[in-house]
Amino acid sequence: MRALHLKSRFRHELPYHLFLIPGIILAVLFCYIPMMGIVMAFQNFSVFKGWLAGPWVGMDNFQYIISMPRFGQVMYNTIYISILKIVFSLIVPIVVALLLNEMHGQKLKRVLQTAMYLPYFLSWVVLGGIILDVLSLEGVINSLIQAFGGEPVGFLSSNRLFPGVLVTTEVWKNFGFNTIIYMAALTSINPDLYEAAMIDGASRWRQIWHVTLPGIRPTIILLATLSLGNVLNAGFEQVFMLLNPLVVDSGDILDTLVYRLAFNQAQYSVATAVGLFKSMVSGVLISVSYYMAYKFADYRIF
């Protein structure tokens, strides 16, 4: 009986499984087969010999990257920038979603929502050019500062200000999309809870604190825990577009280090070792984040 049920279920779900085949093929071609190149991290790779004939060096490449003078600073920059992005990418969308939820004008709300998530669909190549023009010494921001009698600020040339520029522009690009997630969570809150709070004399701020925030708490916990896997992902495209020699001390991250080692210095084995190190740490963090998401938000993949 059970065998017949499973056979019937498989026959019913067969079209859905067939739809997975193109995605599986692409994943195998572009994700799993290239993973064979990981062996380069343990070799002295030469493009003329290929990765199958390179001499084996064991853990020498990992020892080399740890002994690099700038590796500690690069790790600090990566973790520091990533944590700031994670924190503000959680706080800003929540605040904006709460503000939009309090608006009564539906037309204005839709216009604001569209304007906020529009940058999400633009690439960092486009946004990088815009940001460079706006924040340069002759840009719009510094022109306004000078118009009010101030001195130009080197947003893109100051090691003190550059991490803030990265965090601010990252939040600006993505907070609109994250706001939509919280807006969807807000629609699931029972309106009767607000009516009960009003009857009890709760002000609007009290309703937000005791009804709205607890109502979206599972979503907040879920997104917060899942973001832990991005601690070593500080955003290569953004940093690559905005980084310059004046702010390399505060803006250089693991991904840009890998890029320089591989394409500027042709140290392919060392670059692979750095990438493998990052992937291993990120894999552990992702596993921890999914466990925490399951424990605190009852979220599971399967």
PDB file of C-alpha atoms in Angstrom:
ATOM      1  CA  MET A   1       0.000   0.000   0.000  1.00  0.00           C
ATOM      2  CA  ARG A   2       2.791   2.377   0.925  1.00  0.00           C
ATOM      3  CA  ALA A   3       4.665   1.478  -2.277  1.00  0.00           C
ATOM      4  CA  LEU A   4       1.593   2.334  -4.357  1.00  0.00           C
ATOM      5  CA  HIS A   5       1.235   5.654  -2.526  1.00  0.00           C
ATOM      6  CA  LEU A   6       4.884   6.551  -3.155  1.00  0.00           C
ATOM      7  CA  LYS A   7       4.587   5.557  -6.814  1.00  0.00           C
ATOM      8  CA  SER A   8       1.482   7.680  -7.243  1.00  0.00           C
ATOM      9  CA  ARG A   9       3.133  10.615  -5.492  1.00  0.00           C
ATOM     10  CA  PHE A  10       6.264  10.312  -7.660  1.00  0.00           C
ATOM     11  CA  ARG A  11       4.138  10.219 -10.812  1.00  0.00           C
ATOM     12  CA  HIS A  12       2.261  13.303  -9.656  1.00  0.00           C
ATOM     13  CA  GLU A  13       5.443  15.218  -8.791  1.00  0.00           C
ATOM     14  CA  LEU A  14       7.474  14.067 -11.813  1.00  0.00           C
ATOM     15  CA  PRO A  15       6.876  17.291 -13.840  1.00  0.00           C
ATOM     16  CA  TYR A  16       8.191  19.367 -10.941  1.00  0.00           C
ATOM     17  CA  HIS A  17      11.322  17.221 -10.731  1.00  0.00           C
ATOM     18  CA  LEU A  18      11.855  17.586 -14.474  1.00  0.00           C
ATOM     19  CA  PHE A  19      11.838  21.367 -14.071  1.00  0.00           C
ATOM     20  CA  LEU A  20      14.810  20.993 -11.720  1.00  0.00           C
ATOM     21  CA  ILE A  21      16.995  19.322 -14.351  1.00  0.00           C
ATOM     22  CA  PRO A  22      18.218  22.537 -16.090  1.00  0.00           C
ATOM     23  CA  GLY A  23      19.104  24.098 -12.727  1.00  0.00           C
ATOM     24  CA  ILE A  24      20.925  20.941 -11.628  1.00  0.00           C
ATOM     25  CA  ILE A  25      22.906  20.863 -14.889  1.00  0.00           C
ATOM     26  CA  LEU A  26      23.916  24.515 -14.507  1.00  0.00           C
ATOM     27  CA  ALA A  27      24.901  23.949 -10.878  1.00  0.00           C
ATOM     28  CA  VAL A  28      27.062  20.958 -11.828  1.00  0.00           C
ATOM     29  CA  LEU A  29      28.732  22.803 -14.710  1.00  0.00           C
ATOM     30  CA  PHE A  30      29.375  26.118 -13.006  1.00  0.00           C
ATOM     31  CA  CYS A  31      29.549  25.212  -9.283  1.00  0.00           C
ATOM     32  CA  TYR A  32      30.697  21.642  -8.749  1.00  0.00           C
ATOM     33  CA  ILE A  33      33.053  20.955 -11.658  1.00  0.00           C
ATOM     34  CA  PRO A  34      35.046  24.190 -11.034  1.00  0.00           C
ATOM     35  CA  MET A  35      35.521  23.033  -7.420  1.00  0.00           C
ATOM     36  CA  MET A  36      38.150  20.627  -8.770  1.00  0.00           C
ATOM     37  CA  GLY A  37      40.385  23.682  -8.996  1.00  0.00           C
ATOM     38  CA  ILE A  38      40.553  23.790  -5.197  1.00  0.00           C
ATOM     39  CA  VAL A  39      43.544  21.497  -5.511  1.00  0.00           C
ATOM     40  CA  MET A  40      45.507  24.574  -6.678  1.00  0.00           C
ATOM     41  CA  ALA A  41      45.515  25.814  -3.082  1.00  0.00           C
ATOM     42  CA  PHE A  42      47.832  22.927  -2.200  1.00  0.00           C
ATOM     43  CA  GLN A  43      50.060  23.222  -5.260  1.00  0.00           C
ATOM     44  CA  ASN A  44      52.640  25.545  -6.752  1.00  0.00           C
ATOM     45  CA  PHE A  45      50.376  26.100  -9.743  1.00  0.00           C
ATOM     46  CA  SER A  46      51.766  26.960 -13.159  1.00  0.00           C
ATOM     47  CA  VAL A  47      49.558  27.887 -16.108  1.00  0.00           C
ATOM     48  CA  PHE A  48      52.005  26.088 -18.412  1.00  0.00           C
ATOM     49  CA  LYS A  49      51.839  22.779 -16.513  1.00  0.00           C
ATOM     50  CA  GLY A  50      48.161  22.834 -15.563  1.00  0.00           C
ATOM     51  CA  TRP A  51      46.626  22.060 -12.199  1.00  0.00           C
ATOM     52  CA  LEU A  52      47.113  18.306 -12.559  1.00  0.00           C
ATOM     53  CA  ALA A  53      50.909  18.542 -12.966  1.00  0.00           C
ATOM     54  CA  GLY A  54      51.699  21.264 -10.429  1.00  0.00           C
ATOM     55  CA  PRO A  55      54.113  20.316  -7.632  1.00  0.00           C
ATOM     56  CA  TRP A  56      52.406  19.579  -4.312  1.00  0.00           C
ATOM     57  CA  VAL A  57      53.283  22.031  -1.501  1.00  0.00           C
ATOM     58  CA  GLY A  58      50.735  21.029   1.144  1.00  0.00           C
ATOM     59  CA  MET A  59      49.852  23.846   3.543  1.00  0.00           C
ATOM     60  CA  ASP A  60      52.641  26.190   2.430  1.00  0.00           C
ATOM     61  CA  ASN A  61      50.251  28.560   0.649  1.00  0.00           C
ATOM     62  CA  PHE A  62      48.114  28.908   3.778  1.00  0.00           C
ATOM     63  CA  GLN A  63      51.190  29.594   5.895  1.00  0.00           C
ATOM     64  CA  TYR A  64      52.242  32.200   3.345  1.00  0.00           C
ATOM     65  CA  ILE A  65      48.957  34.115   3.424  1.00  0.00           C
ATOM     66  CA  ILE A  66      48.906  34.112   7.239  1.00  0.00           C
ATOM     67  CA  SER A  67      52.430  35.536   7.263  1.00  0.00           C
ATOM     68  CA  MET A  68      51.552  38.285   4.759  1.00  0.00           C
ATOM     69  CA  PRO A  69      52.026  41.724   6.387  1.00  0.00           C
ATOM     70  CA  ARG A  70      48.615  42.994   5.240  1.00  0.00           C
ATOM     71  CA  PHE A  71      46.563  39.851   5.880  1.00  0.00           C
ATOM     72  CA  GLY A  72      45.608  40.836   9.434  1.00  0.00           C
ATOM     73  CA  GLN A  73      44.467  44.288   8.308  1.00  0.00           C
ATOM     74  CA  VAL A  74      42.512  42.788   5.409  1.00  0.00           C
ATOM     75  CA  MET A  75      40.746  40.350   7.754  1.00  0.00           C
ATOM     76  CA  TYR A  76      39.914  43.179  10.156  1.00  0.00           C
ATOM     77  CA  ASN A  77      38.551  45.346   7.330  1.00  0.00           C
ATOM     78  CA  THR A  78      36.440  42.479   5.992  1.00  0.00           C
ATOM     79  CA  ILE A  79      34.882  41.600   9.343  1.00  0.00           C
ATOM     80  CA  TYR A  80      34.452  45.230  10.437  1.00  0.00           C
ATOM     81  CA  ILE A  81      32.755  46.353   7.222  1.00  0.00           C
ATOM     82  CA  SER A  82      30.621  43.196   7.002  1.00  0.00           C
ATOM     83  CA  ILE A  83      29.329  43.486  10.572  1.00  0.00           C
ATOM     84  CA  LEU A  84      28.439  47.149  10.077  1.00  0.00           C
ATOM     85  CA  LYS A  85      26.589  46.289   6.884  1.00  0.00           C
ATOM     86  CA  ILE A  86      24.700  43.442   8.563  1.00  0.00           C
ATOM     87  CA  VAL A  87      23.675  45.585  11.550  1.00  0.00           C
ATOM     88  CA  PHE A  88      22.498  48.610   9.568  1.00  0.00           C
ATOM     89  CA  SER A  89      20.917  46.445   6.851  1.00  0.00           C
ATOM     90  CA  LEU A  90      18.709  45.023   9.606  1.00  0.00           C
ATOM     91  CA  ILE A  91      17.909  48.226  11.486  1.00  0.00           C
ATOM     92  CA  VAL A  92      17.188  50.616   8.586  1.00  0.00           C
ATOM     93  CA  PRO A  93      14.611  48.428   6.760  1.00  0.00           C
ATOM     94  CA  ILE A  94      12.756  47.784  10.018  1.00  0.00           C
ATOM     95  CA  VAL A  95      12.526  51.503  10.794  1.00  0.00           C
ATOM     96  CA  VAL A  96      11.467  52.367   7.232  1.00  0.00           C
ATOM     97  CA  ALA A  97       8.876  49.576   7.179  1.00  0.00           C
ATOM     98  CA  LEU A  98       7.390  50.834  10.451  1.00  0.00           C
ATOM     99  CA  LEU A  99       7.236  54.397   9.102  1.00  0.00           C
ATOM    100  CA  LEU A 100       5.601  53.295   5.860  1.00  0.00           C
ATOM    101  CA  ASN A 101       3.126  51.187   7.818  1.00  0.00           C
ATOM    102  CA  GLU A 102       2.006  54.304   9.680  1.00  0.00           C
ATOM    103  CA  MET A 103       1.334  56.245   6.472  1.00  0.00           C
ATOM    104  CA  HIS A 104      -2.289  56.589   5.377  1.00  0.00           C
ATOM    105  CA  GLY A 105      -1.750  57.973   1.858  1.00  0.00           C
ATOM    106  CA  GLN A 106      -1.563  54.884  -0.354  1.00  0.00           C
ATOM    107  CA  LYS A 107      -0.405  56.743  -3.480  1.00  0.00           C
ATOM    108  CA  LEU A 108       2.473  58.423  -1.668  1.00  0.00           C
ATOM    109  CA  LYS A 109       3.380  55.120  -0.006  1.00  0.00           C
ATOM    110  CA  ARG A 110       3.586  53.346  -3.376  1.00  0.00           C
ATOM    111  CA  VAL A 111       5.710  56.141  -4.849  1.00  0.00           C
ATOM    112  CA  LEU A 112       8.106  55.994  -1.897  1.00  0.00           C
ATOM    113  CA  GLN A 113       8.347  52.197  -2.054  1.00  0.00           C
ATOM    114  CA  THR A 114       9.161  52.304  -5.760  1.00  0.00           C
ATOM    115  CA  ALA A 115      11.785  54.994  -5.261  1.00  0.00           C
ATOM    116  CA  MET A 116      13.387  53.080  -2.383  1.00  0.00           C
ATOM    117  CA  TYR A 117      13.817  49.699  -4.041  1.00  0.00           C
ATOM    118  CA  LEU A 118      14.805  51.065  -7.461  1.00  0.00           C
ATOM    119  CA  PRO A 119      18.577  51.143  -6.578  1.00  0.00           C
ATOM    120  CA  TYR A 120      18.382  47.434  -5.759  1.00  0.00           C
ATOM    121  CA  PHE A 121      17.984  46.645  -9.459  1.00  0.00           C
ATOM    122  CA  LEU A 122      21.006  48.696 -10.534  1.00  0.00           C
ATOM    123  CA  SER A 123      24.455  47.138 -10.707  1.00  0.00           C
ATOM    124  CA  TRP A 124      27.407  48.439  -8.721  1.00  0.00           C
ATOM    125  CA  VAL A 125      29.044  49.436 -11.993  1.00  0.00           C
ATOM    126  CA  VAL A 126      26.291  51.999 -12.532  1.00  0.00           C
ATOM    127  CA  LEU A 127      25.934  52.988  -8.878  1.00  0.00           C
ATOM    128  CA  GLY A 128      29.723  53.134  -8.435  1.00  0.00           C
ATOM    129  CA  GLY A 129      30.000  55.754 -11.154  1.00  0.00           C
ATOM    130  CA  ILE A 130      27.175  57.765  -9.606  1.00  0.00           C
ATOM    131  CA  ILE A 131      28.697  57.590  -6.116  1.00  0.00           C
ATOM    132  CA  LEU A 132      32.143  58.602  -7.404  1.00  0.00           C
ATOM    133  CA  ASP A 133      30.623  61.661  -9.066  1.00  0.00           C
ATOM    134  CA  VAL A 134      28.463  62.619  -6.099  1.00  0.00           C
ATOM    135  CA  LEU A 135      31.123  62.176  -3.380  1.00  0.00           C
ATOM    136  CA  SER A 136      34.188  63.458  -5.237  1.00  0.00           C
ATOM    137  CA  LEU A 137      35.821  66.718  -4.192  1.00  0.00           C
ATOM    138  CA  GLU A 138      33.986  68.475  -7.020  1.00  0.00           C
ATOM    139  CA  GLY A 139      30.785  66.500  -6.553  1.00  0.00           C
ATOM    140  CA  VAL A 140      27.307  67.527  -5.490  1.00  0.00           C
ATOM    141  CA  ILE A 141      27.809  66.929  -1.776  1.00  0.00           C
ATOM    142  CA  ASN A 142      31.026  68.919  -1.541  1.00  0.00           C
ATOM    143  CA  SER A 143      29.538  71.680  -3.704  1.00  0.00           C
ATOM    144  CA  LEU A 144      26.707  72.037  -1.169  1.00  0.00           C
ATOM    145  CA  ILE A 145      29.194  72.005   1.714  1.00  0.00           C
ATOM    146  CA  GLN A 146      31.240  74.757   0.072  1.00  0.00           C
ATOM    147  CA  ALA A 147      28.082  76.734  -0.716  1.00  0.00           C
ATOM    148  CA  PHE A 148      27.405  76.908   3.035  1.00  0.00           C
ATOM    149  CA  GLY A 149      30.972  77.990   3.790  1.00  0.00           C
ATOM    150  CA  GLY A 150      32.468  74.591   4.667  1.00  0.00           C
ATOM    151  CA  GLU A 151      35.602  72.862   3.459  1.00  0.00           C
ATOM    152  CA  PRO A 152      35.481  69.982   0.968  1.00  0.00           C
ATOM    153  CA  VAL A 153      35.414  66.540   2.586  1.00  0.00           C
ATOM    154  CA  GLY A 154      37.416  63.677   1.113  1.00  0.00           C
ATOM    155  CA  PHE A 155      34.782  60.968   1.442  1.00  0.00           C
ATOM    156  CA  LEU A 156      36.660  58.702  -0.960  1.00  0.00           C
ATOM    157  CA  SER A 157      40.174  59.602   0.171  1.00  0.00           C
ATOM    158  CA  SER A 158      39.877  59.374   3.964  1.00  0.00           C
ATOM    159  CA  ASN A 159      40.566  56.081   5.724  1.00  0.00           C
ATOM    160  CA  ARG A 160      38.350  57.297   8.561  1.00  0.00           C
ATOM    161  CA  LEU A 161      35.327  58.007   6.351  1.00  0.00           C
ATOM    162  CA  PHE A 162      35.627  55.332   3.671  1.00  0.00           C
ATOM    163  CA  PRO A 163      34.113  52.411   5.701  1.00  0.00           C
ATOM    164  CA  GLY A 164      31.136  54.648   6.459  1.00  0.00           C
ATOM    165  CA  VAL A 165      30.737  55.369   2.746  1.00  0.00           C
ATOM    166  CA  LEU A 166      30.724  51.639   1.996  1.00  0.00           C
ATOM    167  CA  VAL A 167      28.150  50.890   4.685  1.00  0.00           C
ATOM    168  CA  THR A 168      25.915  53.850   3.789  1.00  0.00           C
ATOM    169  CA  THR A 169      25.853  53.119   0.074  1.00  0.00           C
ATOM    170  CA  GLU A 170      25.293  49.383   0.665  1.00  0.00           C
ATOM    171  CA  VAL A 171      22.313  50.114   2.919  1.00  0.00           C
ATOM    172  CA  TRP A 172      20.969  52.675   0.442  1.00  0.00           C
ATOM    173  CA  LYS A 173      21.106  50.142  -2.384  1.00  0.00           C
ATOM    174  CA  ASN A 174      19.469  47.220  -0.575  1.00  0.00           C
ATOM    175  CA  PHE A 175      17.220  48.569   2.184  1.00  0.00           C
ATOM    176  CA  GLY A 176      14.263  49.014  -0.183  1.00  0.00           C
ATOM    177  CA  PHE A 177      14.142  45.301  -0.996  1.00  0.00           C
ATOM    178  CA  ASN A 178      14.514  44.305   2.652  1.00  0.00           C
ATOM    179  CA  THR A 179      11.776  46.782   3.555  1.00  0.00           C
ATOM    180  CA  ILE A 180       9.373  44.861   1.319  1.00  0.00           C
ATOM    181  CA  ILE A 181      10.047  41.717   3.346  1.00  0.00           C
ATOM    182  CA  TYR A 182       9.135  43.479   6.588  1.00  0.00           C
ATOM    183  CA  MET A 183       6.111  45.130   4.976  1.00  0.00           C
ATOM    184  CA  ALA A 184       4.879  41.670   3.993  1.00  0.00           C
ATOM    185  CA  ALA A 185       5.428  40.492   7.573  1.00  0.00           C
ATOM    186  CA  LEU A 186       3.434  43.458   8.880  1.00  0.00           C
ATOM    187  CA  THR A 187       0.397  42.435   6.830  1.00  0.00           C
ATOM    188  CA  SER A 188       0.227  39.135   8.744  1.00  0.00           C
ATOM    189  CA  ILE A 189      -0.408  40.883  12.100  1.00  0.00           C
ATOM    190  CA  ASN A 190      -3.994  40.500  13.291  1.00  0.00           C
ATOM    191  CA  PRO A 191      -5.748  43.935  13.250  1.00  0.00           C
ATOM    192  CA  ASP A 192      -7.732  42.873  16.327  1.00  0.00           C
ATOM    193  CA  LEU A 193      -4.534  43.205  18.366  1.00  0.00           C
ATOM    194  CA  TYR A 194      -4.341  46.901  17.511  1.00  0.00           C
ATOM    195  CA  GLU A 195      -8.007  47.389  18.411  1.00  0.00           C
ATOM    196  CA  ALA A 196      -7.458  45.668  21.758  1.00  0.00           C
ATOM    197  CA  ALA A 197      -4.413  47.840  22.416  1.00  0.00           C
ATOM    198  CA  MET A 198      -6.403  51.012  21.596  1.00  0.00           C
ATOM    199  CA  ILE A 199      -9.173  49.939  23.959  1.00  0.00           C
ATOM    200  CA  ASP A 200      -6.557  49.483  26.681  1.00  0.00           C
ATOM    201  CA  GLY A 201      -5.393  53.067  26.051  1.00  0.00           C
ATOM    202  CA  ALA A 202      -2.106  52.267  24.313  1.00  0.00           C
ATOM    203  CA  SER A 203      -0.595  55.126  22.331  1.00  0.00           C
ATOM    204  CA  ARG A 204       0.669  54.633  18.797  1.00  0.00           C
ATOM    205  CA  TRP A 205       4.233  54.162  20.028  1.00  0.00           C
ATOM    206  CA  ARG A 206       3.025  51.587  22.574  1.00  0.00           C
ATOM    207  CA  GLN A 207       1.182  49.729  19.817  1.00  0.00           C
ATOM    208  CA  ILE A 208       4.351  49.611  17.743  1.00  0.00           C
ATOM    209  CA  TRP A 209       6.407  48.387  20.703  1.00  0.00           C
ATOM    210  CA  HIS A 210       3.963  45.805  22.058  1.00  0.00           C
ATOM    211  CA  VAL A 211       2.111  44.685  18.907  1.00  0.00           C
ATOM    212  CA  THR A 212       4.003  45.505  15.710  1.00  0.00           C
ATOM    213  CA  LEU A 213       7.547  44.579  16.715  1.00  0.00           C
ATOM    214  CA  PRO A 214       6.541  41.290  18.408  1.00  0.00           C
ATOM    215  CA  GLY A 215       4.479  40.489  15.309  1.00  0.00           C
ATOM    216  CA  ILE A 216       7.486  40.722  12.985  1.00  0.00           C
ATOM    217  CA  ARG A 217       9.999  39.335  15.499  1.00  0.00           C
ATOM    218  CA  PRO A 218      10.231  35.907  13.776  1.00  0.00           C
ATOM    219  CA  THR A 219      11.119  37.622  10.492  1.00  0.00           C
ATOM    220  CA  ILE A 220      13.713  39.822  12.216  1.00  0.00           C
ATOM    221  CA  ILE A 221      15.303  36.814  13.930  1.00  0.00           C
ATOM    222  CA  LEU A 222      15.297  34.813  10.707  1.00  0.00           C
ATOM    223  CA  LEU A 223      16.979  37.514   8.602  1.00  0.00           C
ATOM    224  CA  ALA A 224      19.437  38.323  11.391  1.00  0.00           C
ATOM    225  CA  THR A 225      20.558  34.730  11.822  1.00  0.00           C
ATOM    226  CA  LEU A 226      20.793  34.015   8.093  1.00  0.00           C
ATOM    227  CA  SER A 227      22.945  37.125   7.619  1.00  0.00           C
ATOM    228  CA  LEU A 228      25.646  35.624   9.851  1.00  0.00           C
ATOM    229  CA  GLY A 229      26.870  33.648   6.870  1.00  0.00           C
ATOM    230  CA  ASN A 230      27.894  36.908   5.185  1.00  0.00           C
ATOM    231  CA  VAL A 231      30.396  37.991   7.831  1.00  0.00           C
ATOM    232  CA  LEU A 232      33.282  37.471   5.384  1.00  0.00           C
ATOM    233  CA  ASN A 233      31.367  38.873   2.400  1.00  0.00           C
ATOM    234  CA  ALA A 234      31.990  42.605   2.520  1.00  0.00           C
ATOM    235  CA  GLY A 235      30.841  43.127  -1.074  1.00  0.00           C
ATOM    236  CA  PHE A 236      33.490  42.724  -3.768  1.00  0.00           C
ATOM    237  CA  GLU A 237      31.716  44.658  -6.546  1.00  0.00           C
ATOM    238  CA  GLN A 238      31.086  47.699  -4.379  1.00  0.00           C
ATOM    239  CA  VAL A 239      34.565  47.814  -2.841  1.00  0.00           C
ATOM    240  CA  PHE A 240      36.238  47.139  -6.193  1.00  0.00           C
ATOM    241  CA  MET A 241      34.403  50.065  -7.785  1.00  0.00           C
ATOM    242  CA  LEU A 242      35.108  52.553  -4.968  1.00  0.00           C
ATOM    243  CA  LEU A 243      38.537  51.446  -3.692  1.00  0.00           C
ATOM    244  CA  ASN A 244      41.574  53.575  -4.494  1.00  0.00           C
ATOM    245  CA  PRO A 245      45.197  53.657  -3.222  1.00  0.00           C
ATOM    246  CA  LEU A 246      44.401  56.416  -0.700  1.00  0.00           C
ATOM    247  CA  VAL A 247      41.932  54.233   1.256  1.00  0.00           C
ATOM    248  CA  VAL A 248      43.423  50.790   0.731  1.00  0.00           C
ATOM    249  CA  ASP A 249      44.296  50.556   4.445  1.00  0.00           C
ATOM    250  CA  SER A 250      40.631  50.790   5.480  1.00  0.00           C
ATOM    251  CA  GLY A 251      38.861  49.367   2.413  1.00  0.00           C
ATOM    252  CA  ASP A 252      40.926  46.386   1.293  1.00  0.00           C
ATOM    253  CA  ILE A 253      38.993  43.138   1.904  1.00  0.00           C
ATOM    254  CA  LEU A 254      39.556  39.427   1.250  1.00  0.00           C
ATOM    255  CA  ASP A 255      37.861  39.490  -2.156  1.00  0.00           C
ATOM    256  CA  THR A 256      39.955  42.384  -3.462  1.00  0.00           C
ATOM    257  CA  LEU A 257      43.070  40.690  -2.068  1.00  0.00           C
ATOM    258  CA  VAL A 258      42.178  37.537  -4.021  1.00  0.00           C
ATOM    259  CA  TYR A 259      41.635  39.628  -7.150  1.00  0.00           C
ATOM    260  CA  ARG A 260      45.042  41.307  -6.855  1.00  0.00           C
ATOM    261  CA  LEU A 261      46.860  38.060  -6.088  1.00  0.00           C
ATOM    262  CA  ALA A 262      45.285  36.250  -9.029  1.00  0.00           C
ATOM    263  CA  PHE A 263      45.059  38.864 -11.769  1.00  0.00           C
ATOM    264  CA  ASN A 264      47.706  41.449 -10.860  1.00  0.00           C
ATOM    265  CA  GLN A 265      50.413  39.203  -9.417  1.00  0.00           C
ATOM    266  CA  ALA A 266      49.531  35.842 -11.063  1.00  0.00           C
ATOM    267  CA  GLN A 267      49.817  34.044  -7.694  1.00  0.00           C
ATOM    268  CA  TYR A 268      46.982  31.667  -8.509  1.00  0.00           C
ATOM    269  CA  SER A 269      47.758  29.123  -5.813  1.00  0.00           C
ATOM    270  CA  VAL A 270      47.889  31.756  -3.073  1.00  0.00           C
ATOM    271  CA  ALA A 271      44.686  33.379  -4.340  1.00  0.00           C
ATOM    272  CA  THR A 272      42.960  29.975  -4.334  1.00  0.00           C
ATOM    273  CA  ALA A 273      44.163  29.365  -0.781  1.00  0.00           C
ATOM    274  CA  VAL A 274      42.682  32.685   0.365  1.00  0.00           C
ATOM    275  CA  GLY A 275      39.409  31.899  -1.403  1.00  0.00           C
ATOM    276  CA  LEU A 276      39.287  28.409   0.112  1.00  0.00           C
ATOM    277  CA  PHE A 277      39.963  29.819   3.579  1.00  0.00           C
ATOM    278  CA  LYS A 278      37.116  32.290   3.151  1.00  0.00           C
ATOM    279  CA  SER A 279      34.774  29.609   1.805  1.00  0.00           C
ATOM    280  CA  MET A 280      35.490  27.250   4.705  1.00  0.00           C
ATOM    281  CA  VAL A 281      34.861  29.937   7.325  1.00  0.00           C
ATOM    282  CA  SER A 282      31.726  31.103   5.489  1.00  0.00           C
ATOM    283  CA  GLY A 283      30.488  27.502   5.277  1.00  0.00           C
ATOM    284  CA  VAL A 284      30.812  27.092   9.033  1.00  0.00           C
ATOM    285  CA  LEU A 285      29.054  30.421   9.648  1.00  0.00           C
ATOM    286  CA  ILE A 286      26.237  29.522   7.251  1.00  0.00           C
ATOM    287  CA  SER A 287      25.734  26.184   9.033  1.00  0.00           C
ATOM    288  CA  VAL A 288      25.610  27.981  12.389  1.00  0.00           C
ATOM    289  CA  SER A 289      23.196  30.579  11.022  1.00  0.00           C
ATOM    290  CA  TYR A 290      20.802  27.931   9.678  1.00  0.00           C
ATOM    291  CA  TYR A 291      20.914  26.090  13.000  1.00  0.00           C
ATOM    292  CA  MET A 292      20.129  29.331  14.839  1.00  0.00           C
ATOM    293  CA  ALA A 293      17.351  30.121  12.349  1.00  0.00           C
ATOM    294  CA  TYR A 294      15.829  26.712  13.054  1.00  0.00           C
ATOM    295  CA  LYS A 295      16.252  27.082  16.819  1.00  0.00           C
ATOM    296  CA  PHE A 296      14.954  30.635  17.216  1.00  0.00           C
ATOM    297  CA  ALA A 297      12.647  31.111  14.206  1.00  0.00           C
ATOM    298  CA  ASP A 298      11.663  27.507  13.402  1.00  0.00           C
ATOM    299  CA  TYR A 299      13.041  27.948   9.880  1.00  0.00           C
ATOM    300  CA  ARG A 300      14.238  24.916   7.974  1.00  0.00           C
ATOM    301  CA  ILE A 301      15.225  24.320   4.375  1.00  0.00           C
ATOM    302  CA  PHE A 302      13.676  20.859   4.134  1.00  0.00           C
TER     303      PHE A 302
END
